[in-house]
mmCIF file with all atom_site columns, C-alpha atoms in Angstrom:
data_model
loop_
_atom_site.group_PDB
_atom_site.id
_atom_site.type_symbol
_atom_site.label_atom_id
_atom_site.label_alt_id
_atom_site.label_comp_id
_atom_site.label_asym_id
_atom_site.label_entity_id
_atom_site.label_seq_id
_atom_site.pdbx_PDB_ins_code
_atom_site.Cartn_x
_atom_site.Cartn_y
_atom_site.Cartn_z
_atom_site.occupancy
_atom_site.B_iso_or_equiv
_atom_site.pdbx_formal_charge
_atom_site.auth_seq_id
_atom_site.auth_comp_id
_atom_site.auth_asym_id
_atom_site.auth_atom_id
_atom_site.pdbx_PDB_model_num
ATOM 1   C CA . UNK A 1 1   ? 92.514  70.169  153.014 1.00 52.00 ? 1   UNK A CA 1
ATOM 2   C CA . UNK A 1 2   ? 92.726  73.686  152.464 1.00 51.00 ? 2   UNK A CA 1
ATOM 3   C CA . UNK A 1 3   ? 96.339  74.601  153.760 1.00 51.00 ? 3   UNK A CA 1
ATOM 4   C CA . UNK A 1 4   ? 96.938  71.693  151.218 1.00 52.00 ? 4   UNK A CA 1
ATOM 5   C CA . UNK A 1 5   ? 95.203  73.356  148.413 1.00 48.00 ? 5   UNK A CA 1
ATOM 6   C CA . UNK A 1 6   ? 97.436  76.406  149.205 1.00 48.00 ? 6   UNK A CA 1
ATOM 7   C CA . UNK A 1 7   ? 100.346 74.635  149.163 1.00 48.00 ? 7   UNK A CA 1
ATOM 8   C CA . UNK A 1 8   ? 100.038 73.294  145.929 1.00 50.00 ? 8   UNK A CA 1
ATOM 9   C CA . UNK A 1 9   ? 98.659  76.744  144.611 1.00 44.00 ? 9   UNK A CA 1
ATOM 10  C CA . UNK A 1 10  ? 102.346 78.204  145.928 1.00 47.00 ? 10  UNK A CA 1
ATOM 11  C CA . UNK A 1 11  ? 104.239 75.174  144.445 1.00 48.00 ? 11  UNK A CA 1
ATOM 12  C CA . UNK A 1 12  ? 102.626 76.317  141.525 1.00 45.00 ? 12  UNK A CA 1
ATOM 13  C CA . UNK A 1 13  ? 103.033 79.922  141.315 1.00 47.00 ? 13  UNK A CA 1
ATOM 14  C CA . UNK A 1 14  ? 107.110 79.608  142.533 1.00 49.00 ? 14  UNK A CA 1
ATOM 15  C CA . UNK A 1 15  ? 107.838 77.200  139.739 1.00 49.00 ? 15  UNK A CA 1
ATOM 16  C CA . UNK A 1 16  ? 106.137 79.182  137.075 1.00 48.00 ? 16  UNK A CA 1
ATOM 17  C CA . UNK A 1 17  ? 107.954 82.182  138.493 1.00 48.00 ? 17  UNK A CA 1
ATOM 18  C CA . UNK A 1 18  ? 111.398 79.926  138.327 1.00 47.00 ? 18  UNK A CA 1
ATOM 19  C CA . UNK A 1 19  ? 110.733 78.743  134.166 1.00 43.00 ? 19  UNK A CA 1
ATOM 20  C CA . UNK A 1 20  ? 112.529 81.555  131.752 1.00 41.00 ? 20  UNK A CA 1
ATOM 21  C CA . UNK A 1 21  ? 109.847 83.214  129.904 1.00 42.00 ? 21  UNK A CA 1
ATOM 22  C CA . UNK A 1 22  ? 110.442 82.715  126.589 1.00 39.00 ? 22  UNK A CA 1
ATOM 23  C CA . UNK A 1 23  ? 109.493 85.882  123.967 1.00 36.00 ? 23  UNK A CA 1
ATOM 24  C CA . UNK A 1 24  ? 108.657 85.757  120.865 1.00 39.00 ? 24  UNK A CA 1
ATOM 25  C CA . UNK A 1 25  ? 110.539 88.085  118.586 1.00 36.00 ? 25  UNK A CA 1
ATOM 26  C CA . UNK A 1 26  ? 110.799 89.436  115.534 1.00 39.00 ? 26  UNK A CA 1
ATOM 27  C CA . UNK A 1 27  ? 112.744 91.605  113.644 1.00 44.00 ? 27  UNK A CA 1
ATOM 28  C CA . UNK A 1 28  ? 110.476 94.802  112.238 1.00 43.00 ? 28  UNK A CA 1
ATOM 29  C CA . UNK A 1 29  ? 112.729 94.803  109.154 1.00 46.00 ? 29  UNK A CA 1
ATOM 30  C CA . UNK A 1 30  ? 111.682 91.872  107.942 1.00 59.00 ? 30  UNK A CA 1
ATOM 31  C CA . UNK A 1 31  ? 108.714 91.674  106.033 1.00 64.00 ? 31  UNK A CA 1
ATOM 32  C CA . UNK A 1 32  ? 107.169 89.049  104.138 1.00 81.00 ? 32  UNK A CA 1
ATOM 33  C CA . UNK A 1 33  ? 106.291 89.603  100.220 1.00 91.00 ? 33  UNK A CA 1
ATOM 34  C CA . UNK A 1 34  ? 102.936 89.508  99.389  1.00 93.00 ? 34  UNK A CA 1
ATOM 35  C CA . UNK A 1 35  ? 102.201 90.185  95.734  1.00 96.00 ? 35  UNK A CA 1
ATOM 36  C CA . UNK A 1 36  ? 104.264 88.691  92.673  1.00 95.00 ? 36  UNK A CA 1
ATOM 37  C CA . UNK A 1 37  ? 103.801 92.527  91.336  1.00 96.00 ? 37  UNK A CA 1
ATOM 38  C CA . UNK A 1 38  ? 104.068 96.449  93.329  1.00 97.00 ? 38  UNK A CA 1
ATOM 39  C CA . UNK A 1 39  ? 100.750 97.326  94.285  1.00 97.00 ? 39  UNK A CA 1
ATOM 40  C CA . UNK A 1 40  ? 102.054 100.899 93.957  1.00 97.00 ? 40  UNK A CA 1
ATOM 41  C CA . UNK A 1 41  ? 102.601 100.468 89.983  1.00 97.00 ? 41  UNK A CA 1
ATOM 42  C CA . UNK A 1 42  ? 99.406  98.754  89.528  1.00 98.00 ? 42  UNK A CA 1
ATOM 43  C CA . UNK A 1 43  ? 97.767  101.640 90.826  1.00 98.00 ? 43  UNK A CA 1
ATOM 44  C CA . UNK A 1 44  ? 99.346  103.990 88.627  1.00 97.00 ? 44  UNK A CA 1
ATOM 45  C CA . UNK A 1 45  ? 98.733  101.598 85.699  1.00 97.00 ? 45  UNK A CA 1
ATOM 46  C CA . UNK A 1 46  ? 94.850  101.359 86.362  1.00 97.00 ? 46  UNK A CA 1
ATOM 47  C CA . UNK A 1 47  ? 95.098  105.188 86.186  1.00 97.00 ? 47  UNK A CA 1
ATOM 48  C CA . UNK A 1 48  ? 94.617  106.359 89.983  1.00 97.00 ? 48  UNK A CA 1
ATOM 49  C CA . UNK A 1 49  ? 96.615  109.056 91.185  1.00 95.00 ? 49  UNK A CA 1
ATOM 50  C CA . UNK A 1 50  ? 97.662  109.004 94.605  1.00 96.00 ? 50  UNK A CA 1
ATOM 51  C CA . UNK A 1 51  ? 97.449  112.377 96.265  1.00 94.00 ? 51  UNK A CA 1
ATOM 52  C CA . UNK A 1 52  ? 98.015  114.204 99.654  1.00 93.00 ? 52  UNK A CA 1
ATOM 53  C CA . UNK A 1 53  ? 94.753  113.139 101.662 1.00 93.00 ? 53  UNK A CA 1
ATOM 54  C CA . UNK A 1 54  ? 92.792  116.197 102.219 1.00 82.00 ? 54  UNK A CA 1
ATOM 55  C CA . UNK A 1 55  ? 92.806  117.358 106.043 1.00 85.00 ? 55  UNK A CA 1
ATOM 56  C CA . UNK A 1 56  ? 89.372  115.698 107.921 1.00 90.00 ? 56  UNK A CA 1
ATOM 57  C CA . UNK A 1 57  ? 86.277  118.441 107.837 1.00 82.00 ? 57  UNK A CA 1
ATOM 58  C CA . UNK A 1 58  ? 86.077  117.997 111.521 1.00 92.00 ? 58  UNK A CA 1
ATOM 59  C CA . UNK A 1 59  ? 87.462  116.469 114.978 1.00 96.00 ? 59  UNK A CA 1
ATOM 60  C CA . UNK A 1 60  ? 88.546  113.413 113.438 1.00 96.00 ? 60  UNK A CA 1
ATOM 61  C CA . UNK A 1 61  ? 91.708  111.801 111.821 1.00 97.00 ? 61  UNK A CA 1
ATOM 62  C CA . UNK A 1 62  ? 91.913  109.918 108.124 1.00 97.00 ? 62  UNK A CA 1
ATOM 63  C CA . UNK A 1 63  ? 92.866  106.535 110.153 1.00 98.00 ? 63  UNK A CA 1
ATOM 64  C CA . UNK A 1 64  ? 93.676  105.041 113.534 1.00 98.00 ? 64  UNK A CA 1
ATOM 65  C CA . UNK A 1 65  ? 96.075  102.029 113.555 1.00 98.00 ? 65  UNK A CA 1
ATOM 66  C CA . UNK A 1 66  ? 95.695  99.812  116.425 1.00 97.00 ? 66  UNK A CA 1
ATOM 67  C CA . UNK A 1 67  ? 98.429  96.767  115.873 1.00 97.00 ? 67  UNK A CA 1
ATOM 68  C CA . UNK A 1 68  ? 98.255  94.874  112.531 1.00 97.00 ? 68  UNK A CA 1
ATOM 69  C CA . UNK A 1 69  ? 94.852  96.699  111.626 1.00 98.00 ? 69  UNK A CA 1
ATOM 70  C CA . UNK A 1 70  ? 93.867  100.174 109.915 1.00 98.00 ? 70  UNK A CA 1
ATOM 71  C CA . UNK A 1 71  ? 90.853  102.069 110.641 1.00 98.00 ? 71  UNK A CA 1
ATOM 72  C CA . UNK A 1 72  ? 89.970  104.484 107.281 1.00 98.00 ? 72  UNK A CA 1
ATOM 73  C CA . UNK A 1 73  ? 87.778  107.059 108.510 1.00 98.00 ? 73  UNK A CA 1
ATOM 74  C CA . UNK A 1 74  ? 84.703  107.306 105.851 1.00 97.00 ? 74  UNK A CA 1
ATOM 75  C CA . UNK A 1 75  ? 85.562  109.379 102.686 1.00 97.00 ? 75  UNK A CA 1
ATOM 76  C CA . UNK A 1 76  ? 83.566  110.931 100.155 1.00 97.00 ? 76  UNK A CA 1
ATOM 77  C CA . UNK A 1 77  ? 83.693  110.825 96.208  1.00 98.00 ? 77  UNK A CA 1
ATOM 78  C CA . UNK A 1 78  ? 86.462  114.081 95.328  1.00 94.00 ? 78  UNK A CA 1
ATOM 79  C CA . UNK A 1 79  ? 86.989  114.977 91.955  1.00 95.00 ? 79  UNK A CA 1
ATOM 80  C CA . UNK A 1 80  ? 90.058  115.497 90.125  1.00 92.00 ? 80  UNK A CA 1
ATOM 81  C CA . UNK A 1 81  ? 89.099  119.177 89.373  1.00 93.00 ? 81  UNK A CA 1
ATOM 82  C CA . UNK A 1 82  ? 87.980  119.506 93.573  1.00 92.00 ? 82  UNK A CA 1
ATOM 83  C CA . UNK A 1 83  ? 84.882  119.341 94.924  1.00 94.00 ? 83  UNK A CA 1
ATOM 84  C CA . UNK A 1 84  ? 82.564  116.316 95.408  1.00 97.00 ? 84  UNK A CA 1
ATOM 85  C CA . UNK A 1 85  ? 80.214  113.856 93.762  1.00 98.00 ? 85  UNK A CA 1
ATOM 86  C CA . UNK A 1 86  ? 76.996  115.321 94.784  1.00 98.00 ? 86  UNK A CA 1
ATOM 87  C CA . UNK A 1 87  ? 73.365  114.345 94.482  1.00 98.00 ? 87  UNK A CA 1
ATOM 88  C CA . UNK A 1 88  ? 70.949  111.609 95.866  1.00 98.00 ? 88  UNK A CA 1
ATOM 89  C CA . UNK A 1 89  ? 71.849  108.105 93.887  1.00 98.00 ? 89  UNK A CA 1
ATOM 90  C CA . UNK A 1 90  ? 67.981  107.241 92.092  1.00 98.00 ? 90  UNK A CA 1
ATOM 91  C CA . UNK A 1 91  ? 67.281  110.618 91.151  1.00 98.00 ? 91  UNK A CA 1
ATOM 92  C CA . UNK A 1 92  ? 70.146  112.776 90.455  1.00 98.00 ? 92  UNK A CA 1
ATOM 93  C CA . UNK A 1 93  ? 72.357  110.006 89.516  1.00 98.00 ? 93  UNK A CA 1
ATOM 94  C CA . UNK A 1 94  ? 72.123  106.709 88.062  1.00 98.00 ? 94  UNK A CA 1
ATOM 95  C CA . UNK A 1 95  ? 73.520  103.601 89.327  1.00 98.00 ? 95  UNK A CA 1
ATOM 96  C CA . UNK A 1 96  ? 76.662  104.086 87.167  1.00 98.00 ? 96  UNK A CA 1
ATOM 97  C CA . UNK A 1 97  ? 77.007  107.386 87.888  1.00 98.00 ? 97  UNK A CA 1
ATOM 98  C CA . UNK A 1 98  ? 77.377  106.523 91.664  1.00 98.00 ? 98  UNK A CA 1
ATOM 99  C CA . UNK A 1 99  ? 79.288  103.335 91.019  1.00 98.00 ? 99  UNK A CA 1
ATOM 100 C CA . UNK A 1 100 ? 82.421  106.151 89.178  1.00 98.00 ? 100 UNK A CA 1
ATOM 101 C CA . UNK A 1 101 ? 81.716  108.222 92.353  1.00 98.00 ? 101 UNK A CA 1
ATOM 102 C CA . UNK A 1 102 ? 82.602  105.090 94.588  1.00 98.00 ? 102 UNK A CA 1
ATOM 103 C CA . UNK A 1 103 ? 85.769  104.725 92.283  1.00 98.00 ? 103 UNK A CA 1
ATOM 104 C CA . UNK A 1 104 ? 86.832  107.850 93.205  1.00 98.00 ? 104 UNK A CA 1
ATOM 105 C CA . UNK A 1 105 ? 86.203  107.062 96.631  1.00 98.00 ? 105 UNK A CA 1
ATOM 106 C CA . UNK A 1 106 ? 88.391  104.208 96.027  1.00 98.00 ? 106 UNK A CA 1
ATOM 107 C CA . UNK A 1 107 ? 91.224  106.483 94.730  1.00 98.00 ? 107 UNK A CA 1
ATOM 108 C CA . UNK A 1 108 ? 91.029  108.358 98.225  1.00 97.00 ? 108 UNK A CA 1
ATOM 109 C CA . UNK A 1 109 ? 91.206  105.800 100.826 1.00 98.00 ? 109 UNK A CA 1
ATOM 110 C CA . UNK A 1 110 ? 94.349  104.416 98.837  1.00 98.00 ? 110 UNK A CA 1
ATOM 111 C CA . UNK A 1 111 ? 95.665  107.883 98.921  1.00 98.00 ? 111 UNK A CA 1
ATOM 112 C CA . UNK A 1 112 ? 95.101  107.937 102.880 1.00 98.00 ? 112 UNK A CA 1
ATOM 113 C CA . UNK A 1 113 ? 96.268  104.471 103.343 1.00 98.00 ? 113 UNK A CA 1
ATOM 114 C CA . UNK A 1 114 ? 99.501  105.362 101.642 1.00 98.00 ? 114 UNK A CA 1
ATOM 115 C CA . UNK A 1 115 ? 100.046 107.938 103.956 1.00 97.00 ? 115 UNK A CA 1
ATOM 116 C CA . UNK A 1 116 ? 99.067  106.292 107.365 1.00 97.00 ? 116 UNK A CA 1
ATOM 117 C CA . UNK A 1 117 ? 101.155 103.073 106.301 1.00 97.00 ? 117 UNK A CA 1
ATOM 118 C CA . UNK A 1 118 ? 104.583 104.681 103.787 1.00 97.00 ? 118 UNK A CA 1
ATOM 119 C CA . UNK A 1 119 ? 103.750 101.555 101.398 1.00 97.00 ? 119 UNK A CA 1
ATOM 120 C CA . UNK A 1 120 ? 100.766 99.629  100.111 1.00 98.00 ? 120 UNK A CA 1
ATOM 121 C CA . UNK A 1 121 ? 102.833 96.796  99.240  1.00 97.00 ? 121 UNK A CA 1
ATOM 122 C CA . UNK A 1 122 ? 102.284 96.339  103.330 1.00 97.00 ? 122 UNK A CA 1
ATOM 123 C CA . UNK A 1 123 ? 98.636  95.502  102.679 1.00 98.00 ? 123 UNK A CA 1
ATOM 124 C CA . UNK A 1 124 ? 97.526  91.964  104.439 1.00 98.00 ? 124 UNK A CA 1
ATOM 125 C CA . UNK A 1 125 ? 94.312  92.014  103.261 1.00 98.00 ? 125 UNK A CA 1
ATOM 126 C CA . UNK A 1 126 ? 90.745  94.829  102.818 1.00 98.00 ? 126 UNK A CA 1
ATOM 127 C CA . UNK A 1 127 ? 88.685  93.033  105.938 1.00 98.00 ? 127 UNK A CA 1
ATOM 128 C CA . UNK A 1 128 ? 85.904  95.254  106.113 1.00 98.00 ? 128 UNK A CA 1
ATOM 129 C CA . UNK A 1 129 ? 83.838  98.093  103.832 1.00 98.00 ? 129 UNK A CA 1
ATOM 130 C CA . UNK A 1 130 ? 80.931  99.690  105.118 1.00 98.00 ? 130 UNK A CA 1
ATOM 131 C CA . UNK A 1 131 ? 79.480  101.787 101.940 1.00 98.00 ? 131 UNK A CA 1
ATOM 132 C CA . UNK A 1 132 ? 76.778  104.629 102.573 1.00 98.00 ? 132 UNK A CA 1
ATOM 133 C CA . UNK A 1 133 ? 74.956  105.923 99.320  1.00 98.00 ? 133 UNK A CA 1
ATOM 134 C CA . UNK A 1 134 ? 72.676  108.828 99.176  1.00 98.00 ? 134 UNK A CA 1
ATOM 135 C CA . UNK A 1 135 ? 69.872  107.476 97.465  1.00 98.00 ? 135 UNK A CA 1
ATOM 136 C CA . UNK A 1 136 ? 66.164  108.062 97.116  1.00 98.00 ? 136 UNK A CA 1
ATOM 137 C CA . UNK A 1 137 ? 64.084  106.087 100.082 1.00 97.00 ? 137 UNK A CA 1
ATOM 138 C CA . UNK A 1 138 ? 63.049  103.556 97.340  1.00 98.00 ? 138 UNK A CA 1
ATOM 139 C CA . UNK A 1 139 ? 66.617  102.793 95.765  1.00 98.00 ? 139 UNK A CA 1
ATOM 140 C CA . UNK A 1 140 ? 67.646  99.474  96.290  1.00 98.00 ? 140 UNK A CA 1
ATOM 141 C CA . UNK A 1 141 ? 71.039  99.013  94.423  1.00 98.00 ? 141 UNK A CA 1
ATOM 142 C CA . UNK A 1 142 ? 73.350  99.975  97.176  1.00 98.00 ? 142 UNK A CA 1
ATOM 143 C CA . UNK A 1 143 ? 75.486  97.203  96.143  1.00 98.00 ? 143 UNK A CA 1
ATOM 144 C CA . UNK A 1 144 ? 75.621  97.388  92.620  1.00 98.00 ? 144 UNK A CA 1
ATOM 145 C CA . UNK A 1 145 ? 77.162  101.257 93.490  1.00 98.00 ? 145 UNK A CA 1
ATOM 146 C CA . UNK A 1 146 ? 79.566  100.154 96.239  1.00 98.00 ? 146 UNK A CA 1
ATOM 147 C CA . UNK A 1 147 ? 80.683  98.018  94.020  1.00 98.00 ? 147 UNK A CA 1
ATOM 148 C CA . UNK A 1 148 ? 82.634  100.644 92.104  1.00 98.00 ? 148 UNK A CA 1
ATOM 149 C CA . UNK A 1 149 ? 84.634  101.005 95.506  1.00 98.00 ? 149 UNK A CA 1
ATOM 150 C CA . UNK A 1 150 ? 84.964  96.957  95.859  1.00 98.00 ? 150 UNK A CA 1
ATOM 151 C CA . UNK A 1 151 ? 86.083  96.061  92.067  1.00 98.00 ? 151 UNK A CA 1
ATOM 152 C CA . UNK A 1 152 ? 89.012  98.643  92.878  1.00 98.00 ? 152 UNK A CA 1
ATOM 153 C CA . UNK A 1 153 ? 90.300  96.990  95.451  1.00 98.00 ? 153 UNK A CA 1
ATOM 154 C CA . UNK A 1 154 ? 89.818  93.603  93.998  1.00 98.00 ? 154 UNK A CA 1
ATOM 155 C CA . UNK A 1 155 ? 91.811  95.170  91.060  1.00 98.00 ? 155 UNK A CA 1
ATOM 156 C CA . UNK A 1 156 ? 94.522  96.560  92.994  1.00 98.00 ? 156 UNK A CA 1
ATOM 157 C CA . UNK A 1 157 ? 94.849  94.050  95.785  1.00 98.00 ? 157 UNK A CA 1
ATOM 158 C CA . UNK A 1 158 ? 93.558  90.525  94.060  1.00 97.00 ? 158 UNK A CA 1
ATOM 159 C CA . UNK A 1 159 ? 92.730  87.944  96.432  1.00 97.00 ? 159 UNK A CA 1
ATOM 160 C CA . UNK A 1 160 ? 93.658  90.315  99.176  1.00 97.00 ? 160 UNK A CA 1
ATOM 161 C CA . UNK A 1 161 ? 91.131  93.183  97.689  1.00 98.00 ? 161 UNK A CA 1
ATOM 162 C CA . UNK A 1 162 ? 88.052  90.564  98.639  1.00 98.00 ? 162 UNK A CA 1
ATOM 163 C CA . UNK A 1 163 ? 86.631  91.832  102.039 1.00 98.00 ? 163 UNK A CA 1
ATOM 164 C CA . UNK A 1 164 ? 83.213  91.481  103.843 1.00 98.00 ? 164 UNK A CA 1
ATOM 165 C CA . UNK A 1 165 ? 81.168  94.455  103.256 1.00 98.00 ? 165 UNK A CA 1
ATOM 166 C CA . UNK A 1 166 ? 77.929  96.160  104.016 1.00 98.00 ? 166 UNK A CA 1
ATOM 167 C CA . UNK A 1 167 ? 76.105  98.894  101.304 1.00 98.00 ? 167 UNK A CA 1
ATOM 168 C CA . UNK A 1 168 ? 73.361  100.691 103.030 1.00 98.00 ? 168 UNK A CA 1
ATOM 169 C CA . UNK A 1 169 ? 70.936  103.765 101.870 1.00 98.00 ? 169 UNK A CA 1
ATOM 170 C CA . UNK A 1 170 ? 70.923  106.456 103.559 1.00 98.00 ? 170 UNK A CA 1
ATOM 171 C CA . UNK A 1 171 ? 68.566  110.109 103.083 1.00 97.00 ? 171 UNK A CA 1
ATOM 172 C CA . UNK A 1 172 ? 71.276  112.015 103.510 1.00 98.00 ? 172 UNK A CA 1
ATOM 173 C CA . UNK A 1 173 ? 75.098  112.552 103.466 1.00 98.00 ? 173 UNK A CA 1
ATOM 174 C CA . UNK A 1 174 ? 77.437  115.598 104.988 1.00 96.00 ? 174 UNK A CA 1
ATOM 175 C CA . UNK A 1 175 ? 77.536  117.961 102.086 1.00 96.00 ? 175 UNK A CA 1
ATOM 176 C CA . UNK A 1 176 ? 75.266  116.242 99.731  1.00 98.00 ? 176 UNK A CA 1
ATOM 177 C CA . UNK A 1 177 ? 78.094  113.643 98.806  1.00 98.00 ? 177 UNK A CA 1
ATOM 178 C CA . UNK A 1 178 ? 76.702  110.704 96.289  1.00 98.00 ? 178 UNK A CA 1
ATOM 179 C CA . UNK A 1 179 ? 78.482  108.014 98.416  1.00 98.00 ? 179 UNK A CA 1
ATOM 180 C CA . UNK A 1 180 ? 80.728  107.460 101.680 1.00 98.00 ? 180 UNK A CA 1
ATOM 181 C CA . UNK A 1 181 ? 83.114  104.595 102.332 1.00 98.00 ? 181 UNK A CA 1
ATOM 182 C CA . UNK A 1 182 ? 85.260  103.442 105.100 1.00 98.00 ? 182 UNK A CA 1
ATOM 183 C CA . UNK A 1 183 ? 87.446  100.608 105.497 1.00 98.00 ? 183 UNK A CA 1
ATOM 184 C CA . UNK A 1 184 ? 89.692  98.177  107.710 1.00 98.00 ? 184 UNK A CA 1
ATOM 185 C CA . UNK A 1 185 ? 92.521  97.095  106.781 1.00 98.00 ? 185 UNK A CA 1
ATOM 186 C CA . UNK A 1 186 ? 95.043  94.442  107.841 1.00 98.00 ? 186 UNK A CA 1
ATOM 187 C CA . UNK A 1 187 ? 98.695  95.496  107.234 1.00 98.00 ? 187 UNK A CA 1
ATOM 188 C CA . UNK A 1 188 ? 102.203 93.890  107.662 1.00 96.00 ? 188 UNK A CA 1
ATOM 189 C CA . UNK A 1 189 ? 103.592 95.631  111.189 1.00 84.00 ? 189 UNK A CA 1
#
């Protein structure tokens, strides 16, 4: 019974070795359109600027793409004339004071996605947000803040802008930032 099971087992394994394994290819140059409209000159019609992405503040990299998907390394609320968005969300700022500073974080995640991908027109779809605001320990409209960073992409992306998210409080942030916001992203390969 056994020398039969082995028999079979190398019947098996000789005609799988004998079938012509068929790939599946496709040609990189080809790319599927996904908007009726460039996602590039919405952007600049909303009125974002896209800029260089400033250089990480540590032993990190703005994004890591693994296949069809985008990692965006958190980013923090720059303004136009440098520096940050600072102050705890709930006592320093108000709710729509942090939901412009998670605009601006919107702004530079485009800007760093641009430059990890050549063309935003490439975006498949925002999967996931994970939004961090520096808030007092009894602030509880994280989401109405993260927001801000959500509407943008909405805005920008349409369908493809809706993602899952999560907006959390947190005591503190590096540098005193108002919010922090990373992102995956699905893009065409």
């Amino acid at each position: 019974m056994r020398t039969h099971f082995f028999f079979i087992l190398a019947i098996l394994l000789i005609s799988s070795c004998d079938q012509p394994q068929q790939k599946e290819v496709s040609d990189a140059s080809e790319t599927i359109e996904l908007y009726d409209y460039d996602v590039e000159e919405k952007i600049k019609s909303i009125g974002i600027e896209l800029k260089e992405p400033s250089a990480p503040v540590a032993n990190y990299v703005n994004a890591v793409r693994t296949g069809n998907l985008v990692f965006m390394a958190g980013k923090g609320p720059n303004l136009p004339e440098g520096g940050y968005v600072t102050g705890k969300v709930g006592a320093d700022l108000t709710v729509e004071e942090g939901y412009e500073a998670a605009k601006l974080v919107a702004a530079a995640q485009l800007s760093a996605l641009k430059a990890e991908v050549g063309d935003l027109n490439k975006v498949v779809r925002i999967v996931k947000v994970l939004g961090m605001v520096n808030c007092t320990s009894d602030f509880g409209n994280q989401p109405e803040v993260i927001n801000g960073f959500s509407d943008t992409m909405v805005e920008v992306f349409g369908e493809r802008g809706k993602h899952a998210r999560a907006a959390v409080g947190m005591g503190s942030l590096p540098r005193n930032i108002a919010v922090e916001i990373e992102m995956i992203v699905e893009v065409q390969e």
